[in-house]
Short mmCIF file of C-alpha atoms and ligand atoms in Angstrom, two decimals:
data_model
loop_
_atom_site.label_atom_id
_atom_site.label_comp_id
_atom_site.label_asym_id
_atom_site.label_seq_id
_atom_site.Cartn_x
_atom_site.Cartn_y
_atom_site.Cartn_z
CA MET A 18 6.54 -9.26 -21.77
CA ILE A 19 7.73 -6.73 -19.21
CA TYR A 20 5.64 -7.08 -16.06
CA LEU A 21 5.44 -3.95 -13.91
CA ASP A 22 2.32 -4.60 -11.86
CA ASN A 23 3.98 -6.29 -8.91
CA ALA A 24 2.00 -4.29 -6.34
CA ALA A 25 -1.04 -6.18 -7.66
CA THR A 26 0.64 -9.55 -7.42
CA THR A 27 3.99 -11.18 -8.01
CA ARG A 28 5.31 -14.26 -9.78
CA VAL A 29 5.77 -17.08 -7.27
CA PHE A 30 9.38 -17.98 -6.43
CA ASP A 31 10.40 -21.48 -7.56
CA ASN A 32 11.29 -22.40 -3.97
CA ALA A 33 7.81 -21.35 -2.87
CA VAL A 34 6.20 -23.49 -5.60
CA ASP A 35 8.35 -26.45 -4.49
CA ALA A 36 7.48 -25.90 -0.82
CA ALA A 37 3.75 -25.80 -1.63
CA ALA A 38 3.99 -28.86 -3.91
CA ASN A 39 5.82 -30.77 -1.21
CA ALA A 40 3.16 -29.89 1.36
CA MET A 41 0.45 -31.03 -1.06
CA ARG A 42 2.06 -34.24 -2.32
CA ILE A 43 4.00 -35.50 0.68
CA ASP A 44 3.29 -33.60 3.90
CA PHE A 45 -0.41 -33.31 3.08
CA PHE A 46 -1.74 -34.43 6.47
CA ASN A 47 -4.05 -32.37 8.61
CA PRO A 48 -1.66 -30.54 10.95
CA ASN A 49 -4.08 -30.79 13.87
CA ALA A 50 -4.56 -34.58 14.16
CA THR A 51 -2.61 -36.69 16.64
CA TYR A 52 -1.02 -39.45 14.54
CA ARG A 53 2.65 -39.28 13.63
CA ALA A 54 2.30 -37.97 10.06
CA SER A 55 0.09 -35.19 11.34
CA VAL A 56 2.44 -34.26 14.10
CA ASP A 57 5.17 -34.02 11.46
CA ALA A 58 2.96 -31.83 9.25
CA ASN A 59 2.30 -29.61 12.26
CA ALA A 60 6.01 -29.39 12.97
CA GLU A 61 6.59 -28.41 9.33
CA MET A 62 3.93 -25.68 9.63
CA GLU A 63 5.51 -24.36 12.82
CA ARG A 64 8.92 -24.42 11.17
CA ALA A 65 7.44 -22.24 8.42
CA ARG A 66 5.85 -19.92 11.00
CA ASN A 67 9.24 -19.55 12.74
CA ALA A 68 11.05 -18.84 9.47
CA LEU A 69 8.44 -16.31 8.40
CA ALA A 70 8.42 -14.62 11.81
CA ALA A 71 12.22 -14.38 11.74
CA ALA A 72 12.16 -12.87 8.24
CA VAL A 73 9.58 -10.19 9.12
CA GLY A 74 10.96 -9.41 12.57
CA ALA A 75 8.30 -10.87 14.85
CA LYS A 76 8.00 -13.71 17.33
CA SER A 77 6.41 -16.84 15.88
CA ASP A 78 3.57 -16.79 18.43
CA GLU A 79 2.60 -13.34 17.13
CA ILE A 80 1.80 -14.64 13.62
CA TYR A 81 -1.80 -15.75 12.98
CA PHE A 82 -2.40 -17.10 9.49
CA THR A 83 -5.42 -15.83 7.58
CA SER A 84 -6.72 -16.49 4.08
CA CYS A 85 -5.50 -13.08 2.85
CA ALA A 86 -4.64 -9.60 4.08
CA THR A 87 -8.20 -8.45 3.46
CA GLU A 88 -9.20 -10.92 6.15
CA ALA A 89 -6.41 -9.73 8.47
CA ASN A 90 -7.43 -6.09 7.98
CA ASN A 91 -11.11 -6.86 8.57
CA TRP A 92 -10.19 -8.84 11.69
CA ALA A 93 -8.14 -5.96 13.07
CA ILE A 94 -10.78 -3.31 12.43
CA GLU A 95 -13.76 -5.40 13.49
CA ARG A 96 -12.31 -7.34 16.43
CA GLY A 97 -9.13 -5.47 17.41
CA ARG A 98 -10.94 -2.72 19.28
CA LYS A 99 -10.94 -3.13 23.03
CA ARG A 100 -13.48 -0.36 23.49
CA ILE A 101 -16.50 -1.15 21.36
CA LYS A 102 -18.14 2.27 21.57
CA GLY A 103 -15.02 4.41 21.14
CA ASN A 104 -14.18 6.24 17.92
CA VAL A 105 -11.98 4.82 15.16
CA VAL A 106 -9.36 6.81 13.25
CA ILE A 107 -8.14 5.75 9.81
CA THR A 108 -6.38 7.63 7.02
CA ALA A 109 -7.69 8.62 3.62
CA GLY A 110 -4.88 6.51 2.14
CA GLU A 111 -6.12 3.14 3.33
CA HIS A 112 -6.63 0.17 1.06
CA ALA A 113 -10.30 -0.74 0.56
CA SER A 114 -9.97 -3.68 2.96
CA VAL A 115 -9.40 -1.23 5.84
CA TYR A 116 -11.49 1.63 4.50
CA GLU A 117 -14.61 -0.41 3.75
CA ALA A 118 -14.31 -2.34 7.02
CA ALA A 119 -14.24 1.02 8.84
CA MET A 120 -17.22 2.22 6.80
CA GLN A 121 -19.11 -0.84 8.06
CA LEU A 122 -18.44 0.35 11.62
CA LYS A 123 -19.66 3.78 10.62
CA SER A 124 -22.88 2.33 9.23
CA ARG A 125 -23.43 0.82 12.69
CA GLY A 126 -23.20 4.26 14.30
CA ILE A 127 -19.51 4.29 15.29
CA ASP A 128 -17.68 7.60 14.97
CA VAL A 129 -15.13 6.91 12.21
CA ARG A 130 -12.67 9.74 11.55
CA VAL A 131 -10.80 9.81 8.25
CA VAL A 132 -7.57 11.78 8.41
CA PRO A 133 -6.37 13.60 5.26
CA LEU A 134 -3.20 12.94 3.31
CA THR A 135 -0.51 15.39 2.35
CA ARG A 136 0.15 16.13 -1.31
CA GLY A 137 3.11 13.74 -0.99
CA GLY A 138 0.79 10.85 -0.11
CA GLN A 139 1.70 10.42 3.56
CA VAL A 140 -0.88 10.86 6.30
CA ASP A 141 -0.93 14.33 7.82
CA GLY A 142 0.63 13.52 11.20
CA ASP A 143 -0.72 16.60 13.00
CA ALA A 144 -4.25 15.92 11.76
CA LEU A 145 -3.92 12.29 12.86
CA LEU A 146 -2.98 13.29 16.38
CA ALA A 147 -5.70 15.92 16.48
CA ALA A 148 -8.26 13.24 15.56
CA VAL A 149 -7.15 10.95 18.41
CA ASP A 150 -8.62 11.45 21.88
CA LYS A 151 -9.03 9.38 25.02
CA GLU A 152 -12.10 7.72 23.48
CA THR A 153 -10.22 6.48 20.41
CA ALA A 154 -10.53 2.70 20.34
CA LEU A 155 -8.36 2.05 17.30
CA VAL A 156 -6.11 3.85 14.85
CA SER A 157 -5.21 2.27 11.51
CA VAL A 158 -2.49 3.73 9.30
CA ILE A 159 -1.29 2.07 6.11
CA HIS A 160 2.48 1.53 6.19
CA VAL A 161 3.21 1.81 2.46
CA SER A 162 0.61 3.06 0.01
CA ASN A 163 -0.38 0.54 -2.65
CA GLU A 164 -1.19 3.49 -4.93
CA THR A 165 2.01 5.53 -4.70
CA GLY A 166 4.53 3.68 -2.53
CA ALA A 167 4.44 6.57 -0.03
CA VAL A 168 5.77 5.44 3.34
CA ASN A 169 4.18 6.48 6.61
CA ASN A 170 6.52 6.64 9.59
CA ILE A 171 4.62 4.03 11.60
CA LYS A 172 7.10 3.94 14.45
CA LYS A 173 6.76 7.69 15.03
CA LEU A 174 2.98 7.77 14.54
CA ALA A 175 2.32 4.77 16.80
CA ALA A 176 4.47 6.30 19.55
CA ALA A 177 2.71 9.66 19.26
CA VAL A 178 -0.75 8.07 19.33
CA LYS A 179 0.16 5.93 22.35
CA ALA A 180 1.61 8.96 24.14
CA LYS A 181 -1.67 10.82 23.68
CA SER A 182 -3.96 7.88 24.37
CA PRO A 183 -2.19 4.83 25.84
CA THR A 184 -5.22 2.54 25.58
CA THR A 185 -5.76 3.15 21.85
CA VAL A 186 -5.03 0.09 19.70
CA PHE A 187 -2.67 0.79 16.79
CA HIS A 188 -3.01 -1.27 13.60
CA SER A 189 -1.07 -0.91 10.39
CA ASP A 190 -1.69 -2.47 6.98
CA GLY A 191 1.80 -3.63 6.06
CA VAL A 192 0.95 -5.44 2.83
CA GLN A 193 3.16 -3.29 0.60
CA ALA A 194 5.79 -2.80 3.30
CA VAL A 195 6.66 -6.25 4.58
CA LEU A 196 10.31 -7.02 3.72
CA LYS A 197 10.38 -3.94 1.47
CA THR A 198 11.01 -1.25 4.07
CA ARG A 199 13.27 -3.66 5.96
CA GLU A 200 11.77 -2.56 9.29
CA PRO A 201 11.20 -5.46 11.69
CA ILE A 202 7.52 -5.49 12.70
CA SER A 203 8.50 -5.64 16.37
CA SER A 204 10.37 -2.33 16.01
CA LEU A 205 7.25 -0.44 14.92
CA GLY A 206 5.41 -0.29 18.25
CA VAL A 207 2.13 -1.53 16.72
CA ASP A 208 -0.39 -3.87 18.33
CA LEU A 209 -1.64 -5.33 15.05
CA TYR A 210 -0.10 -5.55 11.59
CA SER A 211 -1.39 -7.20 8.39
CA ALA A 212 0.55 -8.90 5.61
CA SER A 213 -0.14 -10.73 2.38
CA ALA A 214 1.98 -13.42 0.75
CA HIS A 215 1.31 -12.68 -2.90
CA LYS A 216 3.17 -9.37 -2.85
CA ILE A 217 6.47 -11.07 -1.99
CA GLY A 218 6.58 -14.05 -4.34
CA ALA A 219 4.17 -16.49 -2.67
CA PRO A 220 0.70 -17.59 -3.82
CA LYS A 221 -2.49 -15.57 -3.46
CA GLY A 222 -4.82 -16.65 -0.70
CA ILE A 223 -2.60 -16.55 2.38
CA GLY A 224 -1.74 -13.74 4.75
CA PHE A 225 -1.27 -13.13 8.42
CA LEU A 226 -2.27 -10.83 11.20
CA TYR A 227 0.58 -9.99 13.57
CA VAL A 228 -0.85 -9.71 17.07
CA ARG A 229 1.63 -8.28 19.57
CA ARG A 230 2.39 -10.77 22.33
CA GLY A 231 0.09 -10.12 25.28
CA PHE A 232 -2.34 -8.05 23.25
CA GLY A 233 -5.30 -10.47 23.39
CA ILE A 234 -7.42 -9.96 20.26
CA ALA A 235 -10.97 -11.35 20.05
CA PRO A 236 -11.36 -14.42 17.78
CA LEU A 237 -12.26 -13.96 14.15
CA LEU A 238 -13.69 -17.41 13.34
CA TYR A 239 -15.13 -19.89 15.82
CA GLY A 240 -14.83 -23.62 15.24
CA GLY A 241 -12.10 -26.18 15.74
CA GLY A 242 -9.85 -23.82 17.67
CA GLN A 243 -6.91 -23.62 15.26
CA GLU A 244 -4.48 -20.69 15.51
CA LYS A 245 -4.75 -20.71 19.29
CA ASN A 246 -8.54 -20.47 19.23
CA LEU A 247 -8.46 -17.15 17.40
CA ARG A 248 -8.89 -18.15 13.78
CA SER A 249 -10.50 -21.54 13.43
CA GLY A 250 -10.24 -23.43 10.15
CA THR A 251 -7.68 -26.01 9.03
CA GLN A 252 -4.55 -24.13 8.16
CA ASN A 253 -3.50 -23.86 4.51
CA THR A 254 -0.24 -25.73 5.06
CA PRO A 255 0.93 -25.67 1.40
CA TYR A 256 0.61 -21.91 1.18
CA ILE A 257 2.06 -21.38 4.64
CA ALA A 258 5.13 -23.35 3.53
CA ALA A 259 5.27 -21.27 0.35
CA PHE A 260 4.87 -18.01 2.28
CA ALA A 261 7.88 -18.84 4.47
CA ALA A 262 9.99 -19.97 1.50
CA ALA A 263 9.13 -16.79 -0.40
CA ALA A 264 9.93 -14.57 2.58
CA GLU A 265 13.35 -16.18 2.85
CA ASP A 266 13.97 -15.83 -0.90
CA PHE A 267 12.76 -12.24 -0.93
CA ALA A 268 14.91 -11.28 2.06
CA ARG A 269 17.91 -12.92 0.39
CA SER A 270 17.46 -11.52 -3.08
CA ALA A 271 15.88 -8.08 -2.72
CA ASP A 272 18.30 -5.25 -3.41
CA ILE A 273 16.29 -2.31 -2.09
CA ASN A 274 18.78 0.24 -3.37
CA LYS A 275 18.68 -1.24 -6.86
CA ILE A 276 14.87 -1.03 -6.90
CA ALA A 277 14.94 2.57 -5.63
CA ALA A 278 17.47 3.46 -8.36
CA ILE A 279 15.18 1.93 -11.02
CA ARG A 280 12.30 4.02 -9.69
CA ASP A 281 14.47 7.16 -9.86
CA ARG A 282 15.57 6.49 -13.44
CA LEU A 283 12.01 5.83 -14.57
CA SER A 284 10.82 8.98 -12.80
CA GLU A 285 13.40 11.00 -14.76
CA HIS A 286 12.21 9.46 -18.03
CA PHE A 287 8.55 10.25 -17.34
CA VAL A 288 9.24 13.82 -16.22
CA LYS A 289 11.35 14.41 -19.36
CA ASN A 290 8.37 13.22 -21.38
CA GLY A 291 5.86 15.64 -19.88
CA CYS A 292 4.46 13.44 -17.11
CA GLU A 293 4.29 14.11 -13.40
CA ILE A 294 5.26 11.82 -10.56
CA VAL A 295 2.40 11.47 -8.11
CA GLY A 296 3.54 11.66 -4.51
CA SER A 297 6.80 12.73 -2.95
CA GLY A 298 8.66 12.23 0.27
CA PRO A 299 9.59 8.86 1.73
CA ASN A 300 8.83 6.05 -0.73
CA SER A 301 9.34 2.28 -0.57
CA GLY A 302 10.94 2.38 -4.02
CA PHE A 303 8.69 -0.46 -5.22
CA VAL A 304 5.83 1.68 -6.58
CA LEU A 305 5.81 4.57 -9.04
CA CYS A 306 2.58 6.42 -9.74
CA VAL A 307 2.69 8.61 -12.85
CA HIS A 308 0.21 11.17 -14.13
CA VAL A 309 0.20 11.04 -17.93
CA PRO A 310 -1.67 14.22 -18.91
CA GLU A 311 -4.67 13.82 -21.22
CA VAL A 312 -4.28 10.04 -21.51
CA LYS A 313 -6.80 7.83 -19.75
CA ALA A 314 -4.97 5.17 -17.74
CA GLU A 315 -7.38 2.48 -18.82
CA ILE A 316 -6.60 3.09 -22.51
CA LEU A 317 -2.87 3.39 -21.89
CA GLN A 318 -2.88 0.19 -19.86
CA ASN A 319 -4.55 -1.69 -22.73
CA ILE A 320 -2.31 -0.28 -25.46
CA ALA A 321 0.82 -0.85 -23.38
CA SER A 322 -0.28 -4.42 -22.79
CA ASP A 323 -0.72 -4.91 -26.56
CA ASN A 324 2.88 -3.72 -26.82
CA GLY A 325 4.18 -6.17 -24.22
CA VAL A 326 4.20 -3.98 -21.12
CA ILE A 327 1.96 -4.70 -18.16
CA ILE A 328 1.25 -1.83 -15.80
CA GLY A 329 -1.39 -1.01 -13.22
CA LYS A 330 -3.84 1.76 -12.84
CA GLY A 331 -4.93 2.47 -9.32
CA SER A 332 -5.31 -0.51 -7.09
CA ALA A 333 -5.83 -3.82 -8.87
CA CYS A 334 -7.12 -5.46 -5.74
CA SER A 335 -10.06 -3.10 -5.57
CA GLY A 336 -11.76 -5.25 -8.24
CA SER A 337 -14.82 -3.54 -9.65
CA LYS A 338 -14.50 -0.65 -7.20
CA ARG A 339 -11.49 0.83 -8.95
CA GLY A 340 -11.58 4.35 -7.76
CA ASN A 341 -9.31 7.21 -7.18
CA ARG A 342 -10.22 7.86 -3.55
CA VAL A 343 -6.58 7.87 -2.45
CA LEU A 344 -5.29 10.02 -5.31
CA GLY A 345 -8.20 12.39 -4.74
CA ALA A 346 -7.19 12.65 -1.08
CA MET A 347 -3.74 13.76 -2.27
CA GLY A 348 -5.35 16.67 -4.09
CA LEU A 349 -5.60 15.27 -7.63
CA SER A 350 -8.69 16.13 -9.60
CA GLU A 351 -10.88 13.26 -10.76
CA LYS A 352 -9.71 13.88 -14.32
CA ALA A 353 -6.03 13.77 -13.34
CA ALA A 354 -6.55 10.64 -11.24
CA GLU A 355 -8.09 8.91 -14.27
CA CYS A 356 -4.83 9.57 -16.09
CA CYS A 357 -2.57 7.95 -13.48
CA ILE A 358 -0.74 4.72 -14.11
CA ARG A 359 1.06 2.62 -11.53
CA LEU A 360 4.34 0.85 -12.18
CA SER A 361 5.51 -1.51 -9.49
CA PHE A 362 8.64 -3.57 -9.16
CA PHE A 363 9.89 -6.87 -7.77
CA VAL A 364 13.26 -8.33 -6.87
CA ASP A 365 13.74 -9.52 -10.45
CA THR A 366 12.97 -6.15 -12.11
CA GLU A 367 15.95 -5.09 -14.21
CA LEU A 368 16.80 -1.49 -15.09
CA ASP A 369 17.16 -2.01 -18.85
CA ALA A 370 13.82 -3.78 -19.20
CA ALA A 371 12.11 -1.20 -16.98
CA LEU A 372 13.55 1.65 -19.08
CA ASP A 373 12.38 -0.09 -22.28
CA ALA A 374 8.94 -0.36 -20.71
CA ALA A 375 8.93 3.33 -19.78
CA ARG A 376 9.88 4.27 -23.34
CA ILE A 377 7.12 2.06 -24.76
CA ILE A 378 4.60 3.62 -22.34
CA THR A 379 5.42 7.21 -23.32
CA GLU A 380 5.39 6.25 -27.03
CA CYS A 381 1.96 4.65 -26.57
CA ALA A 382 0.79 7.79 -24.72
CA ASP A 383 1.97 9.99 -27.63
CA ARG A 384 0.12 7.78 -30.13
CA ILE A 385 -3.05 7.90 -28.04
CA ARG A 386 -2.83 11.71 -27.76
CA SER A 387 -2.31 12.13 -31.48
CA GLY A 388 -5.34 9.93 -32.16
CA HIS A 389 -3.37 7.09 -33.77
CA VAL A 390 -4.92 4.60 -31.42
CA LYS A 391 -8.30 4.78 -29.75
N1 LIG B 434 -3.70 -3.92 1.67
C1 LIG B 434 -2.95 -3.43 0.68
C2 LIG B 434 -2.13 -2.20 0.92
C3 LIG B 434 -2.91 -4.07 -0.56
O1 LIG B 434 -2.15 -3.59 -1.55
C4 LIG B 434 -3.69 -5.24 -0.75
C5 LIG B 434 -3.74 -5.91 -2.07
O2 LIG B 434 -3.31 -5.37 -3.06
C6 LIG B 434 -4.44 -5.71 0.33
C7 LIG B 434 -4.43 -5.03 1.52
C8 LIG B 434 -5.28 -6.96 0.21
O3 LIG B 434 -4.47 -8.10 0.18
P1 LIG B 434 -5.10 -9.53 -0.22
O4 LIG B 434 -5.13 -9.58 -1.69
O5 LIG B 434 -4.16 -10.54 0.39
O6 LIG B 434 -6.43 -9.60 0.41
#
């Protein structure tokens, strides 16, 4: 099986499995009690927080663990605003966990402005700035698109937004960017930044919200006061340990240039075979969105899977709401968007296997077009 749906989720690194197993079997104590074993479990959790913070370029007291990035994104949009009545600016390229959270604000009467994308898949920077005014409470811009891999220049956009409206809070969804763009979070100039573990070789069900030191976000969950009173709930110590171990493994083993070269070679193959690459401009290298004319992605995905190749279509994490909102915002027709597949890579993706997969995909597409498979 050749697995090319790593933007949906990744295989868990062995070290991350071991770290989680250790925290379940041996260091299983509640990290917030006062007896010795607990204090040790707490120390182990803080060691993991430090390691993770170092890997992603943040200070450890800026990392607040959540149950997933959806939670971190909802927290940022719902509770990150300092000005409750001010408008909110997001992009048309946001993941559903930002977009739908913003739509909830809209349903409560808040002015939510959705900024268009360019054909390349990046946010239109001029339109973003035009949408921001002194009343803008929060801006949220996805760092790397989960649909196309398109990279937004967060550093530049955050600086421009802050120059125009210094009190506006800047959040970025960094789920597909963390450790992949190699930009330390602290270098981006953001107030809030979300991440998810299962995109970098750790288990599903753990993420974090980066909260810039001194920012002062409102709590998400009230209760026992864990995570410095901001996100109550006993921390998921096994997955926190795994998250840190995976971040270290990913940082050690990811060859960004190798991944980008694989994406380039696959792009060439698809273009030679009558397909179009969706999106252009800066790309993380980890995601390749391909329009396969006249072939429904859903059918191609199934036939490719029968032939040992696993690919995505649109965003897997959108569950039943699989849509083409983002591709539509890039100017694709609904019909074209239905014919877009997504290939996404991980540190262990090898060129030869990826090229085999690409060949199998275009062969399957030819068979579907000629009516040999339904
Ligand atoms: N944001 C982006 C860009 C994503 O790709 C995903 C998941 O695919 C999420 C947020 C949600 O992450 P989680 O599954 O941890 O809730």
